[in-house]
XYZ file of C-alpha atoms in Angstrom:
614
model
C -19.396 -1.247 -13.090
C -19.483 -1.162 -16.829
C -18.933 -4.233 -18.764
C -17.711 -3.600 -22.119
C -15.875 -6.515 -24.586
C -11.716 -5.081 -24.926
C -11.338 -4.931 -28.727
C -8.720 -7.201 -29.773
C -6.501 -7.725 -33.201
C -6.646 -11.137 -34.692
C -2.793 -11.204 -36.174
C -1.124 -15.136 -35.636
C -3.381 -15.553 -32.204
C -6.581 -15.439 -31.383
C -7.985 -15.951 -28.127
C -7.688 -13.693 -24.685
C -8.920 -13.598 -21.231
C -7.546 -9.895 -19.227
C -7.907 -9.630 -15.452
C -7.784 -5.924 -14.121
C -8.231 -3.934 -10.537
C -10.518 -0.654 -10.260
C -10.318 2.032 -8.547
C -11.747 2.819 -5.033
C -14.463 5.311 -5.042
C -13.082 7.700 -2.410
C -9.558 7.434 -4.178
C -10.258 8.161 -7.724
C -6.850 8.935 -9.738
C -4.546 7.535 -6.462
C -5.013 4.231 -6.353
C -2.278 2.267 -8.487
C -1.069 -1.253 -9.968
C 2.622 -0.971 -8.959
C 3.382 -4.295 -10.071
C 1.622 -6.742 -12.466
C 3.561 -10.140 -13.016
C 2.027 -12.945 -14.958
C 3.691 -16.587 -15.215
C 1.871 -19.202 -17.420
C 2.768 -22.795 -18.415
C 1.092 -24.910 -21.395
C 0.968 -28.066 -21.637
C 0.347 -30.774 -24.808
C -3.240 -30.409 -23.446
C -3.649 -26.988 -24.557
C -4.402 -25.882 -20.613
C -2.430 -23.396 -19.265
C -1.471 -23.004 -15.399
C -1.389 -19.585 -14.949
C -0.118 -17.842 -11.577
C -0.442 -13.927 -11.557
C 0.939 -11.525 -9.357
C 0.201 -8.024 -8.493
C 0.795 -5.382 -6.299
C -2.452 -3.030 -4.992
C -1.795 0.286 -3.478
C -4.827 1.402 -2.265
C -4.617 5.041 -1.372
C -7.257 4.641 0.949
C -9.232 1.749 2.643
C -10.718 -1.123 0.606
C -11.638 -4.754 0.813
C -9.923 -5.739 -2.104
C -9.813 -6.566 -5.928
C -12.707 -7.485 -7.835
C -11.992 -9.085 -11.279
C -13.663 -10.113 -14.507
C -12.465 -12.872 -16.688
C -14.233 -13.850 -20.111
C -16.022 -17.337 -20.578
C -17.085 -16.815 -23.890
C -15.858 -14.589 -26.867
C -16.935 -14.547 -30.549
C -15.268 -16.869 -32.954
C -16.873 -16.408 -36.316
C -20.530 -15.322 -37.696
C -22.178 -18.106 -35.468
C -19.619 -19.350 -32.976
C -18.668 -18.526 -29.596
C -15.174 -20.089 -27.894
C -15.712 -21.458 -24.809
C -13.367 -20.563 -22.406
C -13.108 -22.639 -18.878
C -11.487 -21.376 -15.660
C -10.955 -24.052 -13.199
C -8.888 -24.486 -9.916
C -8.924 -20.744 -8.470
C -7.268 -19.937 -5.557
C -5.952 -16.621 -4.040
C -3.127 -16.334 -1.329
C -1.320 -12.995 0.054
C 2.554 -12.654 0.984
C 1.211 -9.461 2.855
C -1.808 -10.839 4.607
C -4.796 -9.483 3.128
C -8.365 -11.459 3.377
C -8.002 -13.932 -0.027
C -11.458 -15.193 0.378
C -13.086 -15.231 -3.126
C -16.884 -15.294 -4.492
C -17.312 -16.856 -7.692
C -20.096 -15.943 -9.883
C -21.008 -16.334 -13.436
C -23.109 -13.936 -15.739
C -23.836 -14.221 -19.315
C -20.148 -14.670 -20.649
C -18.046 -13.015 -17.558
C -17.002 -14.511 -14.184
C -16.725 -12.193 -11.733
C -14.080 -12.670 -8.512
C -14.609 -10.822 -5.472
C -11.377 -11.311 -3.278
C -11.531 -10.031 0.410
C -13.606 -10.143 3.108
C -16.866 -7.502 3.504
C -16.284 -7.372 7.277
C -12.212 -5.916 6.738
C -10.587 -3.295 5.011
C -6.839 -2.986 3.581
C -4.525 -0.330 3.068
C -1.277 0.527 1.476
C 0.438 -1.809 -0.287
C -1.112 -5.350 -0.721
C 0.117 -8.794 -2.749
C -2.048 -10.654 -4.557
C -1.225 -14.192 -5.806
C -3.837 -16.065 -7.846
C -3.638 -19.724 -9.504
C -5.986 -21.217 -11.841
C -6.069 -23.079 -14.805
C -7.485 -21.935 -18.588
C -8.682 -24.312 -20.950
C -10.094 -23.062 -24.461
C -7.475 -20.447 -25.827
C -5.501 -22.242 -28.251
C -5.510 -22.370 -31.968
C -3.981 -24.825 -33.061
C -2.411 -24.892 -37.117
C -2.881 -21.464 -37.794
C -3.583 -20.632 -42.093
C -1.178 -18.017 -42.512
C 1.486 -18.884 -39.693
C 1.689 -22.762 -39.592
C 1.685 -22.031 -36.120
C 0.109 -23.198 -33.134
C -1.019 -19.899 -31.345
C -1.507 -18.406 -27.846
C -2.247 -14.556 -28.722
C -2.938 -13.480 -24.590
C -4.869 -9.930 -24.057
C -3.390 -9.638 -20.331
C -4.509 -6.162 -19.699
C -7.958 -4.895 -21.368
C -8.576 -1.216 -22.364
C -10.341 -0.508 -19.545
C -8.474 -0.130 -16.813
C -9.147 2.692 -15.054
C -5.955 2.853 -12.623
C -2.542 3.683 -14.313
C -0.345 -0.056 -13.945
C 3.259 -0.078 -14.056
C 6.363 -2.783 -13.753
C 4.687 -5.696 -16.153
C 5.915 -8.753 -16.665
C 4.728 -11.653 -18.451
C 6.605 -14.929 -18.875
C 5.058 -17.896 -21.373
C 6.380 -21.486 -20.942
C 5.568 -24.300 -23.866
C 6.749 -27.574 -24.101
C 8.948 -27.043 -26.822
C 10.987 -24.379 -28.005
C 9.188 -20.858 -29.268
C 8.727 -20.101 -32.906
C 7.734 -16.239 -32.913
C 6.788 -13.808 -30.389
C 5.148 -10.338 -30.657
C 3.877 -7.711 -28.287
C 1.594 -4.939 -28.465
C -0.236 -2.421 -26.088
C -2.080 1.203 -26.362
C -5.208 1.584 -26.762
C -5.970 0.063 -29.699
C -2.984 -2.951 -29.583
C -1.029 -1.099 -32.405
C 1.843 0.052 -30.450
C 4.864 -2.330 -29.773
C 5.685 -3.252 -26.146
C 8.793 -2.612 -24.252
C 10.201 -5.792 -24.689
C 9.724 -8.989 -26.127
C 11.491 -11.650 -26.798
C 12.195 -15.883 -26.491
C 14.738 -18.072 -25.317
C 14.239 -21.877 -25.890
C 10.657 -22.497 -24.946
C 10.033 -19.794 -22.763
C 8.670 -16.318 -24.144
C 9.211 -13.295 -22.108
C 7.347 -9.861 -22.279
C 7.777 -6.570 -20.445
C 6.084 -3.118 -20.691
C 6.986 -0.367 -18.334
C 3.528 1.440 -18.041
C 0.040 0.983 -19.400
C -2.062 3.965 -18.684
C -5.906 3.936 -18.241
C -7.864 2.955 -21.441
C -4.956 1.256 -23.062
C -4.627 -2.829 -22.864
C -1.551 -4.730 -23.571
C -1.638 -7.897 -25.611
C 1.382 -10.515 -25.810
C 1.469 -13.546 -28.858
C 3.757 -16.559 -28.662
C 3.780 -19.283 -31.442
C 4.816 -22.720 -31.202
C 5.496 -24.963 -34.190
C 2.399 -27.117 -35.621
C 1.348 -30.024 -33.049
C 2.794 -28.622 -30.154
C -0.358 -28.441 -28.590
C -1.694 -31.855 -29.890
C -4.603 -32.632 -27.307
C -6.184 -29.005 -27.695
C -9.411 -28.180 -28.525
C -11.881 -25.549 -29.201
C -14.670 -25.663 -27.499
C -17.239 -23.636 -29.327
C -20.784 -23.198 -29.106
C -23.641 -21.410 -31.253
C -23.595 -17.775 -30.832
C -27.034 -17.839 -31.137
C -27.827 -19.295 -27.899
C -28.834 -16.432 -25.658
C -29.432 -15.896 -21.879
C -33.043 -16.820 -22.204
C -32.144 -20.264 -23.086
C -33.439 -19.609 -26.521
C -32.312 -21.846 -29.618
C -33.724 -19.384 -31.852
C -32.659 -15.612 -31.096
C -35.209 -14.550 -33.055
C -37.831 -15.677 -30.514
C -36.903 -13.268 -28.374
C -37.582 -10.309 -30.490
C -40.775 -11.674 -31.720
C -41.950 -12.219 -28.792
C -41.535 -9.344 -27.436
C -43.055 -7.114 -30.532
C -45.826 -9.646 -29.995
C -46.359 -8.269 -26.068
C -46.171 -4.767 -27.157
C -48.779 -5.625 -30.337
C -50.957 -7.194 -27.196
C -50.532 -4.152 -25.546
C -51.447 -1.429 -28.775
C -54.899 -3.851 -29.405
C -56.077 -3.757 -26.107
C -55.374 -0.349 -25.532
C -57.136 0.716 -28.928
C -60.103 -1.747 -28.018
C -60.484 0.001 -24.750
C -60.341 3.516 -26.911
C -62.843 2.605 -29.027
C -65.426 0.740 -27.042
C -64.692 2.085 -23.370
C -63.108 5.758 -24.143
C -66.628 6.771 -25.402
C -69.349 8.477 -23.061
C -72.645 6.263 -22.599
C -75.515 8.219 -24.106
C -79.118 8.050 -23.665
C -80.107 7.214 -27.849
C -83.934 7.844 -28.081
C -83.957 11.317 -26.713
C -82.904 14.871 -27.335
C -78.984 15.155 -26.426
C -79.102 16.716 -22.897
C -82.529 15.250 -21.728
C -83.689 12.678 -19.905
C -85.559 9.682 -20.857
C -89.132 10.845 -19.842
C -92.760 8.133 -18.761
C -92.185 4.409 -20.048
C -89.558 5.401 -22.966
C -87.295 2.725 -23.347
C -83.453 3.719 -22.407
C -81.323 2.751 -24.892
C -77.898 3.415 -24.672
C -75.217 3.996 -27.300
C -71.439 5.291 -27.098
C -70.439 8.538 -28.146
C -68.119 10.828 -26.756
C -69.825 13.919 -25.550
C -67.382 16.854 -27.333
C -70.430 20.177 -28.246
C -73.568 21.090 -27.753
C -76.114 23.767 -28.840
C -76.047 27.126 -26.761
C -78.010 27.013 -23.452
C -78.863 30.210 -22.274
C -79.513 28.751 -18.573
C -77.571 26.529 -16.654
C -79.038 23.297 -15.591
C -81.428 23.186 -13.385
C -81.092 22.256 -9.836
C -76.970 21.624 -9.658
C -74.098 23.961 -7.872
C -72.267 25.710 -10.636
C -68.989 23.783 -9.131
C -70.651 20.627 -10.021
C -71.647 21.998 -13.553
C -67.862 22.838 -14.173
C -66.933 19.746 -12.713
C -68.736 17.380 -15.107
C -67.483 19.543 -18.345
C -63.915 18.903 -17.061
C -64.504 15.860 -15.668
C -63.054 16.456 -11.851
C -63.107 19.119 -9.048
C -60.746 22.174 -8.874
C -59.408 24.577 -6.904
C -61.431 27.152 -8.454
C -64.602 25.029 -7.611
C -64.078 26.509 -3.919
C -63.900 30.138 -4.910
C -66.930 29.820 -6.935
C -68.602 27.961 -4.176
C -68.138 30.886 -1.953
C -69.008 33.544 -4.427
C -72.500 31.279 -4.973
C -72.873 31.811 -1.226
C -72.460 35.725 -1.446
C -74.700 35.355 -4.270
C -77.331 33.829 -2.597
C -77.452 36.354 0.342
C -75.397 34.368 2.706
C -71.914 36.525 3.311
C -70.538 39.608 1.841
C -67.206 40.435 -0.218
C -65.338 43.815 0.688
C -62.325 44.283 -0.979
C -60.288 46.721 1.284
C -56.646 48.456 0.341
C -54.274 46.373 -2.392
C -55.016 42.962 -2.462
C -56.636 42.325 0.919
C -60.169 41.639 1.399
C -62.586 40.304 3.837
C -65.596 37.688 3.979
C -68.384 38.911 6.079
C -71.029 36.475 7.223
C -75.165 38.259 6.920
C -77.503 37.595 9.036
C -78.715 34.597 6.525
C -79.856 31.215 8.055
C -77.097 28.832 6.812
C -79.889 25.914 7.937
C -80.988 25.466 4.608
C -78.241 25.065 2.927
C -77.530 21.546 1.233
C -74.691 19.431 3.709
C -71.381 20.837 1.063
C -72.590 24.604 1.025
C -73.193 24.161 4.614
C -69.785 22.680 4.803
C -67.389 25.621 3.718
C -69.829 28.152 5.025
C -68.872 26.628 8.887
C -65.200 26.021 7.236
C -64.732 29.850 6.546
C -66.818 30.920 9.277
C -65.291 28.388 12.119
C -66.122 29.546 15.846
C -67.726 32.373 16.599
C -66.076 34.395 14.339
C -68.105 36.719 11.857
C -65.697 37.272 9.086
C -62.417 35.951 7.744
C -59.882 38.139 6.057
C -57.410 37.142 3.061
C -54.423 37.245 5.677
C -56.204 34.531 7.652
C -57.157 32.502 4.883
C -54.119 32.683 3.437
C -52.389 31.526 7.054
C -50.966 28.206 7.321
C -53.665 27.526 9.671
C -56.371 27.875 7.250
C -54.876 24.657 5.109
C -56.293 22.220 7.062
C -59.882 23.795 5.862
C -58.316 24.407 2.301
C -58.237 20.624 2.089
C -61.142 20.016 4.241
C -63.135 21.830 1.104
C -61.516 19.514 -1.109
C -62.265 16.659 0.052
C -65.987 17.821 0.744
C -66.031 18.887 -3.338
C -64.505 15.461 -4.328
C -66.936 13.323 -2.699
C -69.515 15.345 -3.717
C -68.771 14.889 -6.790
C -68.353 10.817 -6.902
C -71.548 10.813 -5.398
C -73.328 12.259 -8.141
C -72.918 9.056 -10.278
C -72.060 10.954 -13.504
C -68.810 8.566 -14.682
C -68.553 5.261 -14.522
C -65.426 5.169 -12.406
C -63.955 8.337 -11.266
C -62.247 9.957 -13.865
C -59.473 11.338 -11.761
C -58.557 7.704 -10.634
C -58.833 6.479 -15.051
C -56.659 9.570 -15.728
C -53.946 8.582 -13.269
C -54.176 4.729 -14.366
C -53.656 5.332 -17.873
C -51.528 8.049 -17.618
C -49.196 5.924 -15.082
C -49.561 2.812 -16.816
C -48.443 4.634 -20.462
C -45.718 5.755 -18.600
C -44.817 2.544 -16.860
C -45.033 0.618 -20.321
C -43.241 3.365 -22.084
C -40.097 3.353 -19.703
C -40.349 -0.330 -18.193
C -40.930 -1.599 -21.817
C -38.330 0.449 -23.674
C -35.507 -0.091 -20.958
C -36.348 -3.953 -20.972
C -36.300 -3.590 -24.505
C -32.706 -2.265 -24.563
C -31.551 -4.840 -21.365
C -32.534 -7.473 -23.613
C -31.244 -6.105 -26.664
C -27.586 -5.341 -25.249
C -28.267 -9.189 -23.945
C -28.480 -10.447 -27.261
C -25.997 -8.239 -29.063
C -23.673 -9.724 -26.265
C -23.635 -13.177 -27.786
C -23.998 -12.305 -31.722
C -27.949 -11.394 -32.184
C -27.559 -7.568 -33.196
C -30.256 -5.454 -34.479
C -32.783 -5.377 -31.445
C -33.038 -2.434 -30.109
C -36.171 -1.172 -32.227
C -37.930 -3.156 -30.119
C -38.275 -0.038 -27.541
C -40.429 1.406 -29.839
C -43.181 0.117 -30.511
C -43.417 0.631 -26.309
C -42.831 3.800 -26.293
C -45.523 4.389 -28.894
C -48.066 2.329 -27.150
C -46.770 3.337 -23.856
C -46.946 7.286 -24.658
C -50.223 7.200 -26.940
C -52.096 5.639 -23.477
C -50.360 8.830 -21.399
C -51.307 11.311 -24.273
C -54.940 9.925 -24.826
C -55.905 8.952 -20.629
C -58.182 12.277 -20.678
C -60.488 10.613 -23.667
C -61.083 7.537 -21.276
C -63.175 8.488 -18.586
C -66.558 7.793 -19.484
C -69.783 9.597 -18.466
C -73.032 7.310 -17.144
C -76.228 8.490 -19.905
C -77.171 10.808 -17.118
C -73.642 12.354 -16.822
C -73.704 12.806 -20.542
C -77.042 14.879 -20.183
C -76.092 17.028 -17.429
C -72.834 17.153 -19.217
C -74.427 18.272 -22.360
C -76.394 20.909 -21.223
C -73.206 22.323 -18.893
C -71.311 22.735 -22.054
C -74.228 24.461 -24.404
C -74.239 27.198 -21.149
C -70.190 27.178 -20.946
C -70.473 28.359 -24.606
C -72.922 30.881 -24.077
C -70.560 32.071 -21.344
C -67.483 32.599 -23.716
C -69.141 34.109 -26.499
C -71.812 36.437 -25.248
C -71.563 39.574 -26.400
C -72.611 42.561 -25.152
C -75.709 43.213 -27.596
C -76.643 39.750 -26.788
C -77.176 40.067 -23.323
C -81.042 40.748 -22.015
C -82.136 40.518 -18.211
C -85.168 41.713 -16.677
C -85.751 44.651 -14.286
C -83.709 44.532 -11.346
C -82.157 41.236 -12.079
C -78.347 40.842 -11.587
C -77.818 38.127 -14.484
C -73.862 38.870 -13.925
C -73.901 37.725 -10.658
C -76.224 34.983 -11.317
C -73.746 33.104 -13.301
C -70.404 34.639 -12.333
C -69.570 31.242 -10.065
C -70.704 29.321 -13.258
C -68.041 31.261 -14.754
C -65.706 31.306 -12.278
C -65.602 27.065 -11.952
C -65.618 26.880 -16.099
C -62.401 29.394 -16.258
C -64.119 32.077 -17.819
C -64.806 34.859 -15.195
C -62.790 37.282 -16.507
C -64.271 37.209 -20.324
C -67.785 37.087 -18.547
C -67.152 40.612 -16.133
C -65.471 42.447 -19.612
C -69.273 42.007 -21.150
C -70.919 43.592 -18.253
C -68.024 46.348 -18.061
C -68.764 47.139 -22.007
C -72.304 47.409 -20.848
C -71.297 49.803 -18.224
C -69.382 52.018 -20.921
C -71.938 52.724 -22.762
C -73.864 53.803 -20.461
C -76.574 51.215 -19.731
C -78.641 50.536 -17.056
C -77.701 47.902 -14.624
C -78.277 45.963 -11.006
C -75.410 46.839 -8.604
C -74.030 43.455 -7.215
C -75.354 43.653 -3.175
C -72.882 41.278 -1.905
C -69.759 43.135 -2.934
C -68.186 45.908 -1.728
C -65.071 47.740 -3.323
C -63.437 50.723 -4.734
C -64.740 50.931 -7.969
C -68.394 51.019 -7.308
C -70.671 52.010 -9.669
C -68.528 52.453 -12.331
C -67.362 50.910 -15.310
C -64.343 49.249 -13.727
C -66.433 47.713 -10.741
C -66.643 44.833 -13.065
C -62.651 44.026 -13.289
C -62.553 45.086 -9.684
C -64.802 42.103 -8.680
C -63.182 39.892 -10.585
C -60.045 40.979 -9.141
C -61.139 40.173 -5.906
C -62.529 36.849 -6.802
C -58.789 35.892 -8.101
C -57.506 37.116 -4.494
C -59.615 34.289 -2.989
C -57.569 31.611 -4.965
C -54.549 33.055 -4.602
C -54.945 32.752 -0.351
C -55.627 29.811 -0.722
C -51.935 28.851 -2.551
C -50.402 30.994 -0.222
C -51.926 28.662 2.647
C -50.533 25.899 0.537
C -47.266 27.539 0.489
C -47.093 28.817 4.076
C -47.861 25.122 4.999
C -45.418 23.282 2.888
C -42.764 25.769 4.302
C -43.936 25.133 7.804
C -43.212 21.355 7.098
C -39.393 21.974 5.563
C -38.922 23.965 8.595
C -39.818 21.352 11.080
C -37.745 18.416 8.612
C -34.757 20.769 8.640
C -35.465 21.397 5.156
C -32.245 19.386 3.912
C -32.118 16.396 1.285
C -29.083 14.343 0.849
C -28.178 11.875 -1.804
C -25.179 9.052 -2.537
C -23.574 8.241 -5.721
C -21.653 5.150 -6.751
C -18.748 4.774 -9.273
C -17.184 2.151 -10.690
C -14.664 1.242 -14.007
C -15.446 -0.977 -16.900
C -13.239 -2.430 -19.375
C -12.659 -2.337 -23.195
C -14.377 -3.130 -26.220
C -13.154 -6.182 -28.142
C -12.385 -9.922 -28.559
C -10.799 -11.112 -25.045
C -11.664 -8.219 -23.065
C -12.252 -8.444 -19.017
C -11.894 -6.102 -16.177
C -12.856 -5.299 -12.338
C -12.088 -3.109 -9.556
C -11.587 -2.917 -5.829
C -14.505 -2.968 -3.837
């Protein structure tokens, strides 16, 4: 429900509370005030016994009305009026639940009338009694006057209200009387008009958005024993004396916030390095290991991966985590090696073939998705199977094998997956929690007089989206990560910019297999087969790949053909994904639903207030 101050004209009264029924949410644009009759009396005292009337048609079912009246409203540059509602009660000619929660927030009371556990239709009276202290000005400047200037309805009223009546008694006889509604209180009333101390008002409709606003005037000292009770509009929700704390202290959290964060990018976000020894080697006999911080970002050329790692592990370190492609050149490693062979058969299809290789040897994660694609007693796996929902449970069986694997190698300090996510979350967290606190706070403050706050989001979301945009510089490698990851990234260089001219092998040695899962887990497969199909142009000598089989053997294009194939084996793998995920919306019914909640608000301005039926 929004809660927005009516805007009200300060002619010969100032001063307003407005009281106004919503609209039900299943009803929107049926729902109608058919009557709205307002009686007041004001004594010497300045209170005012009011006793309002109105008439709810409720198109369909609803509890009842839910209203909002002021309790404080600006009075100058650093004062609030006070405004004190005392001695509530709610009756119904037509028998409708009149039970009513009171509650207070910031400057509104809100009144819930009705009971949770029934529902009304049709037609229903409301009568409500109270008294209002606080609204009287007393000796006006320019009028001589004192005034009661009354904004009964507020702009934003969201149900059209017809048949109002307000009537005004004073203890002595009226002086002046005026009457104005629309939405902006510049268009006369109806009626208006006074007959010994009693002023009367009428207006036939009000229509959503507009407010109607009565005045009466009664001649200096009529209301001797009234006061204004006024407070400093500096005093905020946060118990505050000082506005201005609030604002500090908030830039001061999000300064706390910006230092640690750079503190932790300067001192943490940097790689641990071994300092006494050639980048990418390791501390060798009794030398002493020093360690400094600095990010590993180059290295020299390495013509040779390093020695003695998986070439999924030697992309993994350079991008510091696993990936999907980790798997495919996993398996291509294993054809590689001798252990199955690739055919690639008609379109896309293709099928893994197990040799008569001992798998024995292998190390525990080769060994791992070797079983995984060769389950059973089967002897080969096509690209329909593997791309079967039945093959995801081994899809993520792989992954899990490659992630731990990975961990276990001791090459970050904490696992740069789980720093990613942290800061990246966090960022976000501090971004939006900070920025929409920010603005709560702000619209808080603005509420009772302190404007000018909402910069504060800011700094947040500067803090909060430089941690998001910088989490991949704040993993940090152990001194023997940043070797291996050194010497990975020298040979992931070679990889991209090899050219043909450049490459030498001896006799009978298939370098382009050798490395192609090297360059299949750094992303660069395709750049490294277009070097060996140059080579194949021009006419030049080279070692057939044993372990695959496909239609462009021995020929220039065999190259692009295997790599080709090698894409095929990632792209099963998504389908199994997909085929999986569809599998699940089919057994869930595949359905989402949603709800959605409306509500009114009421106008901008001195002396607004509002509600709704609930």
């Amino acid at each position: 429900m929004k809660r927005v101050i009516s805007a009200v004209a300060a002619l010969l009264f100032v001063c307003a509370w407005s009281v106004g029924l919503g609209v039900d949410a299943h009803a929107a644009g049926q729902d109608a005030i058919t009557r709205f009759e307002v009686d007041a009396t004001v004594d010497q005292s300045g209170t005012i016994t009011v006793t309002q009337t109105i008439d709810d048609y409720f198109a369909s079912s609803g509890h009842g009305p839910q209203l909002y009246l002021i309790t404080r409203q600006q009075y100058d540059s650093s004062h609030d009026r006070r405004i004190t509602y005392d001695n509530i009660r709610v009756t119904s000619p037509t028998g409708a639940p009149t039970s009513v929660d009171i509650s207070q927030e910031n400057k509104y009371m809100t009144l819930r009338i009705g009971d949770k556990n029934v529902t009304v239709r049709g037609t229903q009276t409301y009568v409500l009694t109270y008294t209002v202290t606080g609204l009287i000005n007393t000796d006006q400047a320019q009028s001589h006057l004192d005034e009661v200037y009354w904004n009964v309805i507020g702009t934003g009223w969201e149900l059209p209200i017809s048949n109002i009546s307000v009537t005004i008694h004073g203890p002595t006889a009226v002086s002046q009387t005026v009457c104005y509604t629309g939405a902006d209180f510049k268009t006369p009333c109806t009626s208006n008009s006074s007959s010994g101390s009693t002023a009367t008002y009428t207006q036939d409709t009000v229509r959503p958005g507009s407010g109607l606003a009565v005045g009466g005037g009664w001649p200096a000292g009529t209301f001797s024993g009234a006061k204004l009770d006024l407070v400093s509009s500096s005093q905020n929700p946060f118990g505050l004396s000082d506005g201005g704390a609030v604002p500090a202290g908030i830039a001061g959290l999000a300064t706390v916030l910006g230092g640690w964060f750079l503190t932790r990018l300067r001192k943490k976000g940097r790689d641990e390095q071994f300092a006494n020894v050639t980048p990418g080697m390791m501390p060798v006999g009794g030398d002493k290991a020093e360690i400094k911080h600095e990010e590993v970002k180059d290295a020299a050329v390495e013509f040779t991966p390093p020695p003695g790692i998986p070439p999924r592990l030697v992309g993994a370190v350079v991008r510091e985590g696993t990936a999907n492609q980790d798997i495919t050149a996993t398996i291509i490693d294993l054809a590689v090696r001798g252990y199955l062979r690739m055919e690639q058969q008609e379109g896309d299809q293709f099928v893994l073939t197990k040799t008569t290789a001992d798998p024995g040897s292998l190390n525990p994660v080769d060994r791992s998705v070797y079983n995984g694609l060769f389950a059973g007693r089967r002897s080969s796996v096509s690209s329909e199977q593997m791309a079967d929902q039945d093959f995801y449970e081994t899809y993520t069986g792989f992954q899990e094998t490659l992630t731990d694997e990975f961990a276990a190698q001791h090459w970050y300090k904490i696992n740069p997956g789980a720093v990613v996510t942290a800061y990246t979350v966090g960022g976000l967290v501090i971004a939006g929690g900070g920025a929409v606190l920010s603005i709560f706070i702000g619209t808080r403050l603005a509420a009772n007089g302190i404007l000018g706050v909402g910069w504060l989001a800011v700094p947040f979301l500067l803090v909060g989206l430089g941690m998001a945009a910088l989490a991949k510089r704040m993993p940090v490698r152990t001194p023997t990560g940043s070797a291996v990851a050194v010497k990975a990234i020298g040979f992931k260089k070679y990889l991209e910019t090899a050219e043909a001219d450049q490459i030498r092998w001896e006799e009978g040695q298939d370098i382009f297999s050798r490395y192609l899962p090297y360059a299949i887990s750094f992303g660069c497969a395709e750049r490294w087969a277009k070097v060996f199909e140059e080579l194949a142009a021009r006419g030049m000598p080279m070692p057939e790949p044993s372990w695959y089989v496909g239609s462009y053997m021995y020929n220039a294009w065999m190259w692009s053909s295997i790599i080709h194939s090698v894409d095929n084996i990632g792209q099963s793998f998504a389908d199994s994904v997909s085929a999986n995920a569809a599998a699940q919306a089919a057994a869930t019914g595949g359905s989402s639903g949603g709800s959605a909640f409306s509500g009114g608000g009421f106008g901008g301005g001195i002396g607004g207030g509002g509600g709704g039926n609930w």
